[in-house]
């Protein structure tokens, strides 16, 4: 058991849309990621999608609805089966929680990230 310094972990990489596992909890992976630009629209059929903004601001596009703004200190959960797309005009740092083995790309044509452990 040990504490995890998220700023330290985020300082270990510069890539975008490339989640890194920092801990595991009840068969879930806790990850940090940086992103800028937009991810393809996608959905996860069997799990919700959890986003907690650590730094910056993201827009969450939900198919057929008005985009939601999620700021530092706020979290957003996309229910399973809902088509969505995270995007950011400036770099945003986010904590993600997903079941172990869940591809971050959902049903999009984008290749899933490998999710290295740091």
mmCIF file of C-alpha atoms in Angstrom:
data_model
loop_
_atom_site.group_PDB
_atom_site.id
_atom_site.type_symbol
_atom_site.label_atom_id
_atom_site.label_comp_id
_atom_site.label_asym_id
_atom_site.label_seq_id
_atom_site.Cartn_x
_atom_site.Cartn_y
_atom_site.Cartn_z
ATOM 1 C CA UNK A 1 0.000 0.000 0.000
ATOM 2 C CA UNK A 2 1.256 3.433 -0.898
ATOM 3 C CA UNK A 3 -0.020 6.821 -1.936
ATOM 4 C CA UNK A 4 0.072 7.830 -5.596
ATOM 5 C CA UNK A 5 1.147 11.339 -6.572
ATOM 6 C CA UNK A 6 -0.928 12.129 -9.664
ATOM 7 C CA UNK A 7 1.130 15.205 -10.626
ATOM 8 C CA UNK A 8 4.279 13.070 -10.539
ATOM 9 C CA UNK A 9 2.649 10.400 -12.695
ATOM 10 C CA UNK A 10 1.355 12.974 -15.200
ATOM 11 C CA UNK A 11 4.899 14.372 -15.437
ATOM 12 C CA UNK A 12 6.183 11.016 -16.723
ATOM 13 C CA UNK A 13 4.629 11.325 -20.190
ATOM 14 C CA UNK A 14 3.719 13.978 -22.765
ATOM 15 C CA UNK A 15 1.498 12.015 -25.153
ATOM 16 C CA UNK A 16 -2.197 12.689 -25.628
ATOM 17 C CA UNK A 17 -5.104 10.222 -25.601
ATOM 18 C CA UNK A 18 -2.740 7.683 -24.028
ATOM 19 C CA UNK A 19 -4.047 6.610 -20.575
ATOM 20 C CA UNK A 20 -1.528 5.313 -18.033
ATOM 21 C CA UNK A 21 -2.571 3.020 -15.185
ATOM 22 C CA UNK A 22 -1.536 4.349 -11.768
ATOM 23 C CA UNK A 23 -3.503 1.950 -9.525
ATOM 24 C CA UNK A 24 -6.122 -0.796 -9.477
ATOM 25 C CA UNK A 25 -9.271 -0.932 -7.388
ATOM 26 C CA UNK A 26 -11.772 -3.831 -7.314
ATOM 27 C CA UNK A 27 -10.809 -5.014 -10.812
ATOM 28 C CA UNK A 28 -10.906 -1.434 -12.118
ATOM 29 C CA UNK A 29 -7.946 0.450 -13.558
ATOM 30 C CA UNK A 30 -7.378 3.979 -12.304
ATOM 31 C CA UNK A 31 -5.609 5.960 -15.000
ATOM 32 C CA UNK A 32 -4.324 9.429 -15.775
ATOM 33 C CA UNK A 33 -4.428 10.856 -19.274
ATOM 34 C CA UNK A 34 -3.732 14.119 -21.075
ATOM 35 C CA UNK A 35 -5.659 15.154 -24.105
ATOM 36 C CA UNK A 36 -6.224 17.990 -26.518
ATOM 37 C CA UNK A 37 -8.375 18.015 -29.634
ATOM 38 C CA UNK A 38 -11.221 15.567 -29.987
ATOM 39 C CA UNK A 39 -11.680 11.831 -29.650
ATOM 40 C CA UNK A 40 -14.007 9.995 -32.055
ATOM 41 C CA UNK A 41 -17.634 9.501 -31.072
ATOM 42 C CA UNK A 42 -18.027 6.090 -29.422
ATOM 43 C CA UNK A 43 -19.885 4.153 -26.748
ATOM 44 C CA UNK A 44 -19.217 1.409 -24.243
ATOM 45 C CA UNK A 45 -21.979 -1.202 -24.262
ATOM 46 C CA UNK A 46 -21.208 -2.837 -20.912
ATOM 47 C CA UNK A 47 -19.767 -0.125 -18.664
ATOM 48 C CA UNK A 48 -20.154 3.525 -17.720
ATOM 49 C CA UNK A 49 -17.304 5.915 -18.605
ATOM 50 C CA UNK A 50 -15.847 7.912 -15.664
ATOM 51 C CA UNK A 51 -13.950 11.219 -16.124
ATOM 52 C CA UNK A 52 -12.566 13.392 -13.305
ATOM 53 C CA UNK A 53 -10.877 16.586 -14.505
ATOM 54 C CA UNK A 54 -7.683 17.275 -12.586
ATOM 55 C CA UNK A 55 -6.540 20.324 -14.551
ATOM 56 C CA UNK A 56 -8.073 22.260 -17.426
ATOM 57 C CA UNK A 57 -11.485 21.937 -18.991
ATOM 58 C CA UNK A 58 -13.105 19.419 -21.291
ATOM 59 C CA UNK A 59 -16.246 19.366 -23.356
ATOM 60 C CA UNK A 60 -18.257 16.180 -23.415
ATOM 61 C CA UNK A 61 -20.298 15.857 -26.576
ATOM 62 C CA UNK A 62 -23.316 13.594 -26.158
ATOM 63 C CA UNK A 63 -25.014 12.476 -29.358
ATOM 64 C CA UNK A 64 -28.209 14.465 -29.889
ATOM 65 C CA UNK A 65 -27.665 16.731 -26.851
ATOM 66 C CA UNK A 66 -25.902 19.961 -25.939
ATOM 67 C CA UNK A 67 -22.208 19.562 -25.042
ATOM 68 C CA UNK A 68 -21.388 19.587 -21.330
ATOM 69 C CA UNK A 69 -18.430 21.519 -19.914
ATOM 70 C CA UNK A 70 -16.467 19.715 -17.202
ATOM 71 C CA UNK A 71 -13.947 21.805 -15.258
ATOM 72 C CA UNK A 72 -11.092 21.012 -12.874
ATOM 73 C CA UNK A 73 -12.476 19.450 -9.703
ATOM 74 C CA UNK A 74 -15.577 18.114 -11.460
ATOM 75 C CA UNK A 75 -16.422 14.612 -12.608
ATOM 76 C CA UNK A 76 -18.666 13.343 -15.349
ATOM 77 C CA UNK A 77 -20.050 9.842 -15.838
ATOM 78 C CA UNK A 78 -21.289 8.754 -19.256
ATOM 79 C CA UNK A 79 -23.809 5.914 -18.812
ATOM 80 C CA UNK A 80 -23.140 2.689 -20.706
ATOM 81 C CA UNK A 81 -24.517 2.663 -24.224
ATOM 82 C CA UNK A 82 -24.484 6.470 -24.601
ATOM 83 C CA UNK A 83 -22.588 7.762 -27.651
ATOM 84 C CA UNK A 84 -20.118 10.441 -26.572
ATOM 85 C CA UNK A 85 -16.914 12.264 -27.467
ATOM 86 C CA UNK A 86 -14.540 14.056 -25.074
ATOM 87 C CA UNK A 87 -12.679 17.036 -26.488
ATOM 88 C CA UNK A 88 -10.550 19.939 -25.278
ATOM 89 C CA UNK A 89 -9.299 23.134 -26.911
ATOM 90 C CA UNK A 90 -6.293 23.258 -24.552
ATOM 91 C CA UNK A 91 -4.542 20.359 -22.846
ATOM 92 C CA UNK A 92 -6.603 18.833 -20.057
ATOM 93 C CA UNK A 93 -5.471 16.315 -17.426
ATOM 94 C CA UNK A 94 -8.015 13.701 -16.445
ATOM 95 C CA UNK A 95 -8.365 10.755 -14.073
ATOM 96 C CA UNK A 96 -10.248 7.810 -15.596
ATOM 97 C CA UNK A 97 -11.665 4.685 -13.979
ATOM 98 C CA UNK A 98 -12.510 1.697 -16.189
ATOM 99 C CA UNK A 99 -12.939 -2.030 -15.649
ATOM 100 C CA UNK A 100 -9.650 -3.831 -16.254
ATOM 101 C CA UNK A 101 -9.378 -4.806 -19.916
ATOM 102 C CA UNK A 102 -12.022 -2.342 -21.199
ATOM 103 C CA UNK A 103 -10.720 -0.726 -24.410
ATOM 104 C CA UNK A 104 -10.723 3.057 -24.074
ATOM 105 C CA UNK A 105 -11.808 3.376 -27.715
ATOM 106 C CA UNK A 106 -15.206 1.752 -27.135
ATOM 107 C CA UNK A 107 -16.852 0.843 -30.417
ATOM 108 C CA UNK A 108 -14.972 3.474 -32.493
ATOM 109 C CA UNK A 109 -12.586 2.594 -35.316
ATOM 110 C CA UNK A 110 -9.692 4.052 -33.301
ATOM 111 C CA UNK A 111 -7.095 1.550 -32.097
ATOM 112 C CA UNK A 112 -7.302 1.156 -28.277
ATOM 113 C CA UNK A 113 -4.383 2.533 -26.273
ATOM 114 C CA UNK A 114 -2.144 -0.031 -24.553
ATOM 115 C CA UNK A 115 -2.576 1.538 -21.058
ATOM 116 C CA UNK A 116 0.949 1.073 -19.629
ATOM 117 C CA UNK A 117 1.348 0.989 -15.848
ATOM 118 C CA UNK A 118 3.477 3.762 -14.348
#
